[in-house]
Amino acid sequence: MSETGPTVPPPLQNLGRTLDRNIHALRERRQHEARQAGYQQRLAEAITRFTGSIGFVYLHVAIVAFWVAANLGALPFVRAWDPTFVILATVASVEAIFLSTFVLMSQNRMFQDNDRRADLDLQINLLAEHEVTRLIEIVSAIAARLDVELPAAQEIEELKKDVAPEAVLDAIQEEEGKE
């Protein structure tokens, strides 16, 4: 620890009821979605999880080392069955085809999950923007009633306007078209 204190803040002991509720709701949702996944999807994800593990690497190192040693004659108690390693290459190629398919299936599901989360983020951001806009209107009305002059009145008037997401998307597309 340095003289100025820790570089990482201590963990929060009390996150608050709302945050606890949100964390619980998200965990419940993920568990529900996992239970709703079909057998094939769960199988594909299990295979992808295993193939992405160090255990899978160790297993392959052991199998390939045994295969090579046996077929080079380094293991006198095992008769060579693939001296040209054609079978090994074929097995590896077929395995790669299946593994890439399982990985793609898992990625498709992850992309769908990410799309749903992005939609949720967008909806929450739009709701927050709408709420902030209403708060600006309320604070402006209170300031006017109390005869308090607001700095940057023109900017505040602009902030009182609701943002139309479609207009923002159109402006982004137009700007991207200029590149």
C-alpha positions as YAML, in Angstrom:
chain: A
units: angstrom
residues:
- id: 1
  name: MET
  ca: [0.00, 0.00, 0.00]
- id: 2
  name: SER
  ca: [1.32, 3.47, -0.85]
- id: 3
  name: GLU
  ca: [1.42, 6.43, 1.50]
- id: 4
  name: THR
  ca: [-1.58, 7.99, -0.22]
- id: 5
  name: GLY
  ca: [-3.79, 4.98, 0.46]
- id: 6
  name: PRO
  ca: [-4.98, 1.94, -1.43]
- id: 7
  name: THR
  ca: [-5.20, 2.10, -5.20]
- id: 8
  name: VAL
  ca: [-8.40, 0.06, -5.18]
- id: 9
  name: PRO
  ca: [-11.38, 1.16, -3.09]
- id: 10
  name: PRO
  ca: [-12.65, -1.31, -0.51]
- id: 11
  name: PRO
  ca: [-15.66, -3.40, -1.54]
- id: 12
  name: LEU
  ca: [-19.02, -1.86, -0.87]
- id: 13
  name: GLN
  ca: [-20.68, -3.45, 2.12]
- id: 14
  name: ASN
  ca: [-24.15, -2.11, 1.49]
- id: 15
  name: LEU
  ca: [-25.04, -1.66, -2.14]
- id: 16
  name: GLY
  ca: [-28.54, -0.45, -1.42]
- id: 17
  name: ARG
  ca: [-31.88, -2.15, -1.85]
- id: 18
  name: THR
  ca: [-32.42, -1.02, -5.43]
- id: 19
  name: LEU
  ca: [-29.03, -2.24, -6.61]
- id: 20
  name: ASP
  ca: [-29.43, -5.51, -4.70]
- id: 21
  name: ARG
  ca: [-32.86, -5.98, -6.32]
- id: 22
  name: ASN
  ca: [-31.45, -5.26, -9.79]
- id: 23
  name: ILE
  ca: [-28.56, -7.68, -9.34]
- id: 24
  name: HIS
  ca: [-30.96, -10.36, -8.11]
- id: 25
  name: ALA
  ca: [-33.38, -9.72, -11.00]
- id: 26
  name: LEU
  ca: [-30.59, -9.98, -13.60]
- id: 27
  name: ARG
  ca: [-29.27, -13.21, -12.06]
- id: 28
  name: GLU
  ca: [-32.79, -14.67, -12.01]
- id: 29
  name: ARG
  ca: [-33.28, -13.66, -15.64]
- id: 30
  name: ARG
  ca: [-30.04, -15.32, -16.75]
- id: 31
  name: GLN
  ca: [-30.94, -18.50, -14.86]
- id: 32
  name: HIS
  ca: [-34.39, -18.47, -16.46]
- id: 33
  name: GLU
  ca: [-32.89, -18.03, -19.94]
- id: 34
  name: ALA
  ca: [-30.42, -20.86, -19.26]
- id: 35
  name: ARG
  ca: [-33.32, -23.14, -18.25]
- id: 36
  name: GLN
  ca: [-35.25, -22.15, -21.40]
- id: 37
  name: ALA
  ca: [-32.36, -23.08, -23.71]
- id: 38
  name: GLY
  ca: [-33.00, -26.24, -25.68]
- id: 39
  name: TYR
  ca: [-31.03, -29.45, -25.26]
- id: 40
  name: GLN
  ca: [-29.00, -28.84, -28.42]
- id: 41
  name: GLN
  ca: [-28.06, -25.33, -27.33]
- id: 42
  name: ARG
  ca: [-27.03, -26.51, -23.85]
- id: 43
  name: LEU
  ca: [-24.99, -29.32, -25.41]
- id: 44
  name: ALA
  ca: [-23.27, -26.91, -27.80]
- id: 45
  name: GLU
  ca: [-22.44, -24.55, -24.95]
- id: 46
  name: ALA
  ca: [-21.10, -27.39, -22.78]
- id: 47
  name: ILE
  ca: [-18.90, -28.60, -25.64]
- id: 48
  name: THR
  ca: [-17.71, -25.04, -26.32]
- id: 49
  name: ARG
  ca: [-16.94, -24.53, -22.62]
- id: 50
  name: PHE
  ca: [-14.92, -27.75, -22.50]
- id: 51
  name: THR
  ca: [-13.09, -27.10, -25.76]
- id: 52
  name: GLY
  ca: [-12.14, -23.67, -24.48]
- id: 53
  name: SER
  ca: [-10.55, -25.11, -21.33]
- id: 54
  name: ILE
  ca: [-6.98, -26.04, -20.50]
- id: 55
  name: GLY
  ca: [-8.20, -29.60, -19.84]
- id: 56
  name: PHE
  ca: [-9.07, -29.87, -23.53]
- id: 57
  name: VAL
  ca: [-5.56, -28.73, -24.45]
- id: 58
  name: TYR
  ca: [-3.96, -31.27, -22.10]
- id: 59
  name: LEU
  ca: [-6.18, -34.04, -23.47]
- id: 60
  name: HIS
  ca: [-5.18, -33.21, -27.04]
- id: 61
  name: VAL
  ca: [-1.49, -32.97, -26.19]
- id: 62
  name: ALA
  ca: [-1.68, -36.42, -24.58]
- id: 63
  name: ILE
  ca: [-3.63, -37.97, -27.49]
- id: 64
  name: VAL
  ca: [-1.42, -36.47, -30.20]
- id: 65
  name: ALA
  ca: [1.79, -37.31, -28.30]
- id: 66
  name: PHE
  ca: [0.64, -40.93, -27.88]
- id: 67
  name: TRP
  ca: [-0.48, -41.12, -31.53]
- id: 68
  name: VAL
  ca: [2.82, -39.78, -32.83]
- id: 69
  name: ALA
  ca: [4.96, -41.87, -30.48]
- id: 70
  name: ALA
  ca: [3.02, -45.04, -31.28]
- id: 71
  name: ASN
  ca: [3.13, -44.51, -35.03]
- id: 72
  name: LEU
  ca: [6.84, -43.64, -35.06]
- id: 73
  name: GLY
  ca: [7.58, -46.90, -33.26]
- id: 74
  name: ALA
  ca: [8.67, -45.26, -30.00]
- id: 75
  name: LEU
  ca: [6.25, -47.45, -28.07]
- id: 76
  name: PRO
  ca: [7.27, -51.06, -28.76]
- id: 77
  name: PHE
  ca: [4.18, -52.46, -27.02]
- id: 78
  name: VAL
  ca: [1.84, -50.67, -29.48]
- id: 79
  name: ARG
  ca: [1.65, -51.58, -33.16]
- id: 80
  name: ALA
  ca: [1.63, -48.59, -35.57]
- id: 81
  name: TRP
  ca: [-1.71, -48.04, -37.28]
- id: 82
  name: ASP
  ca: [-1.11, -44.66, -38.98]
- id: 83
  name: PRO
  ca: [2.55, -44.39, -40.02]
- id: 84
  name: THR
  ca: [1.82, -41.60, -42.54]
- id: 85
  name: PHE
  ca: [-0.41, -39.69, -40.06]
- id: 86
  name: VAL
  ca: [-3.17, -39.39, -42.65]
- id: 87
  name: ILE
  ca: [-5.76, -40.68, -40.18]
- id: 88
  name: LEU
  ca: [-4.57, -38.19, -37.55]
- id: 89
  name: ALA
  ca: [-4.88, -35.32, -40.03]
- id: 90
  name: THR
  ca: [-8.36, -36.50, -41.08]
- id: 91
  name: VAL
  ca: [-9.56, -36.85, -37.49]
- id: 92
  name: ALA
  ca: [-8.16, -33.39, -36.65]
- id: 93
  name: SER
  ca: [-9.87, -31.86, -39.69]
- id: 94
  name: VAL
  ca: [-13.25, -33.40, -38.92]
- id: 95
  name: GLU
  ca: [-12.92, -32.39, -35.27]
- id: 96
  name: ALA
  ca: [-12.13, -28.81, -36.33]
- id: 97
  name: ILE
  ca: [-15.28, -28.71, -38.47]
- id: 98
  name: PHE
  ca: [-17.47, -29.83, -35.58]
- id: 99
  name: LEU
  ca: [-15.77, -27.62, -33.00]
- id: 100
  name: SER
  ca: [-16.08, -24.53, -35.18]
- id: 101
  name: THR
  ca: [-19.79, -25.31, -35.64]
- id: 102
  name: PHE
  ca: [-20.30, -25.59, -31.86]
- id: 103
  name: VAL
  ca: [-18.40, -22.35, -31.30]
- id: 104
  name: LEU
  ca: [-20.51, -20.58, -33.95]
- id: 105
  name: MET
  ca: [-23.72, -21.85, -32.32]
- id: 106
  name: SER
  ca: [-22.57, -20.48, -28.95]
- id: 107
  name: GLN
  ca: [-21.55, -17.20, -30.54]
- id: 108
  name: ASN
  ca: [-24.97, -16.86, -32.18]
- id: 109
  name: ARG
  ca: [-26.62, -17.23, -28.80]
- id: 110
  name: MET
  ca: [-24.22, -14.71, -27.27]
- id: 111
  name: PHE
  ca: [-25.00, -12.24, -30.08]
- id: 112
  name: GLN
  ca: [-28.72, -12.66, -29.41]
- id: 113
  name: ASP
  ca: [-28.13, -12.07, -25.69]
- id: 114
  name: ASN
  ca: [-26.02, -9.00, -26.47]
- id: 115
  name: ASP
  ca: [-28.72, -7.64, -28.78]
- id: 116
  name: ARG
  ca: [-31.33, -8.02, -26.02]
- id: 117
  name: ARG
  ca: [-29.05, -6.30, -23.50]
- id: 118
  name: ALA
  ca: [-28.34, -3.50, -25.97]
- id: 119
  name: ASP
  ca: [-32.09, -3.04, -26.49]
- id: 120
  name: LEU
  ca: [-32.57, -2.93, -22.72]
- id: 121
  name: ASP
  ca: [-29.75, -0.39, -22.36]
- id: 122
  name: LEU
  ca: [-31.27, 1.74, -25.09]
- id: 123
  name: GLN
  ca: [-34.73, 1.66, -23.49]
- id: 124
  name: ILE
  ca: [-33.31, 2.57, -20.08]
- id: 125
  name: ASN
  ca: [-31.23, 5.38, -21.58]
- id: 126
  name: LEU
  ca: [-34.26, 6.75, -23.45]
- id: 127
  name: LEU
  ca: [-36.34, 6.60, -20.29]
- id: 128
  name: ALA
  ca: [-33.58, 8.33, -18.29]
- id: 129
  name: GLU
  ca: [-33.26, 11.02, -20.97]
- id: 130
  name: HIS
  ca: [-37.01, 11.59, -20.88]
- id: 131
  name: GLU
  ca: [-36.99, 11.81, -17.07]
- id: 132
  name: VAL
  ca: [-34.04, 14.23, -17.06]
- id: 133
  name: THR
  ca: [-35.83, 16.38, -19.64]
- id: 134
  name: ARG
  ca: [-38.90, 16.55, -17.38]
- id: 135
  name: LEU
  ca: [-36.70, 17.40, -14.37]
- id: 136
  name: ILE
  ca: [-35.11, 20.26, -16.33]
- id: 137
  name: GLU
  ca: [-38.59, 21.55, -17.14]
- id: 138
  name: ILE
  ca: [-39.62, 21.36, -13.46]
- id: 139
  name: VAL
  ca: [-36.44, 23.06, -12.22]
- id: 140
  name: SER
  ca: [-36.81, 25.77, -14.88]
- id: 141
  name: ALA
  ca: [-40.42, 26.35, -13.83]
- id: 142
  name: ILE
  ca: [-39.37, 26.58, -10.16]
- id: 143
  name: ALA
  ca: [-36.57, 29.00, -11.07]
- id: 144
  name: ALA
  ca: [-38.99, 31.14, -13.07]
- id: 145
  name: ARG
  ca: [-41.50, 31.20, -10.23]
- id: 146
  name: LEU
  ca: [-38.79, 32.21, -7.75]
- id: 147
  name: ASP
  ca: [-37.49, 34.74, -10.27]
- id: 148
  name: VAL
  ca: [-34.04, 33.12, -10.37]
- id: 149
  name: GLU
  ca: [-32.06, 33.81, -13.48]
- id: 150
  name: LEU
  ca: [-30.66, 30.65, -15.02]
- id: 151
  name: PRO
  ca: [-27.26, 30.70, -16.67]
- id: 152
  name: ALA
  ca: [-27.17, 29.57, -20.30]
- id: 153
  name: ALA
  ca: [-30.92, 29.97, -20.71]
- id: 154
  name: GLN
  ca: [-30.72, 29.17, -24.40]
- id: 155
  name: GLU
  ca: [-28.95, 25.87, -23.67]
- id: 156
  name: ILE
  ca: [-31.56, 25.00, -21.03]
- id: 157
  name: GLU
  ca: [-34.34, 25.61, -23.54]
- id: 158
  name: GLU
  ca: [-32.60, 23.18, -25.88]
- id: 159
  name: LEU
  ca: [-32.31, 20.61, -23.09]
- id: 160
  name: LYS
  ca: [-36.05, 20.85, -22.39]
- id: 161
  name: LYS
  ca: [-36.76, 19.29, -25.78]
- id: 162
  name: ASP
  ca: [-37.24, 15.53, -26.01]
- id: 163
  name: VAL
  ca: [-34.72, 13.70, -28.12]
- id: 164
  name: ALA
  ca: [-36.17, 11.73, -31.02]
- id: 165
  name: PRO
  ca: [-34.07, 8.56, -31.29]
- id: 166
  name: GLU
  ca: [-34.94, 8.11, -34.95]
- id: 167
  name: ALA
  ca: [-33.64, 11.60, -35.72]
- id: 168
  name: VAL
  ca: [-30.40, 10.81, -33.90]
- id: 169
  name: LEU
  ca: [-30.01, 7.57, -35.87]
- id: 170
  name: ASP
  ca: [-30.70, 9.42, -39.12]
- id: 171
  name: ALA
  ca: [-28.08, 12.04, -38.24]
- id: 172
  name: ILE
  ca: [-25.53, 9.33, -37.40]
- id: 173
  name: GLN
  ca: [-26.19, 7.53, -40.69]
- id: 174
  name: GLU
  ca: [-25.91, 10.79, -42.61]
- id: 175
  name: GLU
  ca: [-22.62, 11.59, -40.91]
- id: 176
  name: GLU
  ca: [-21.28, 8.09, -41.59]
- id: 177
  name: GLY
  ca: [-22.24, 8.51, -45.26]
- id: 178
  name: LYS
  ca: [-19.85, 11.46, -45.50]
- id: 179
  name: GLU
  ca: [-16.82, 9.28, -44.77]
...
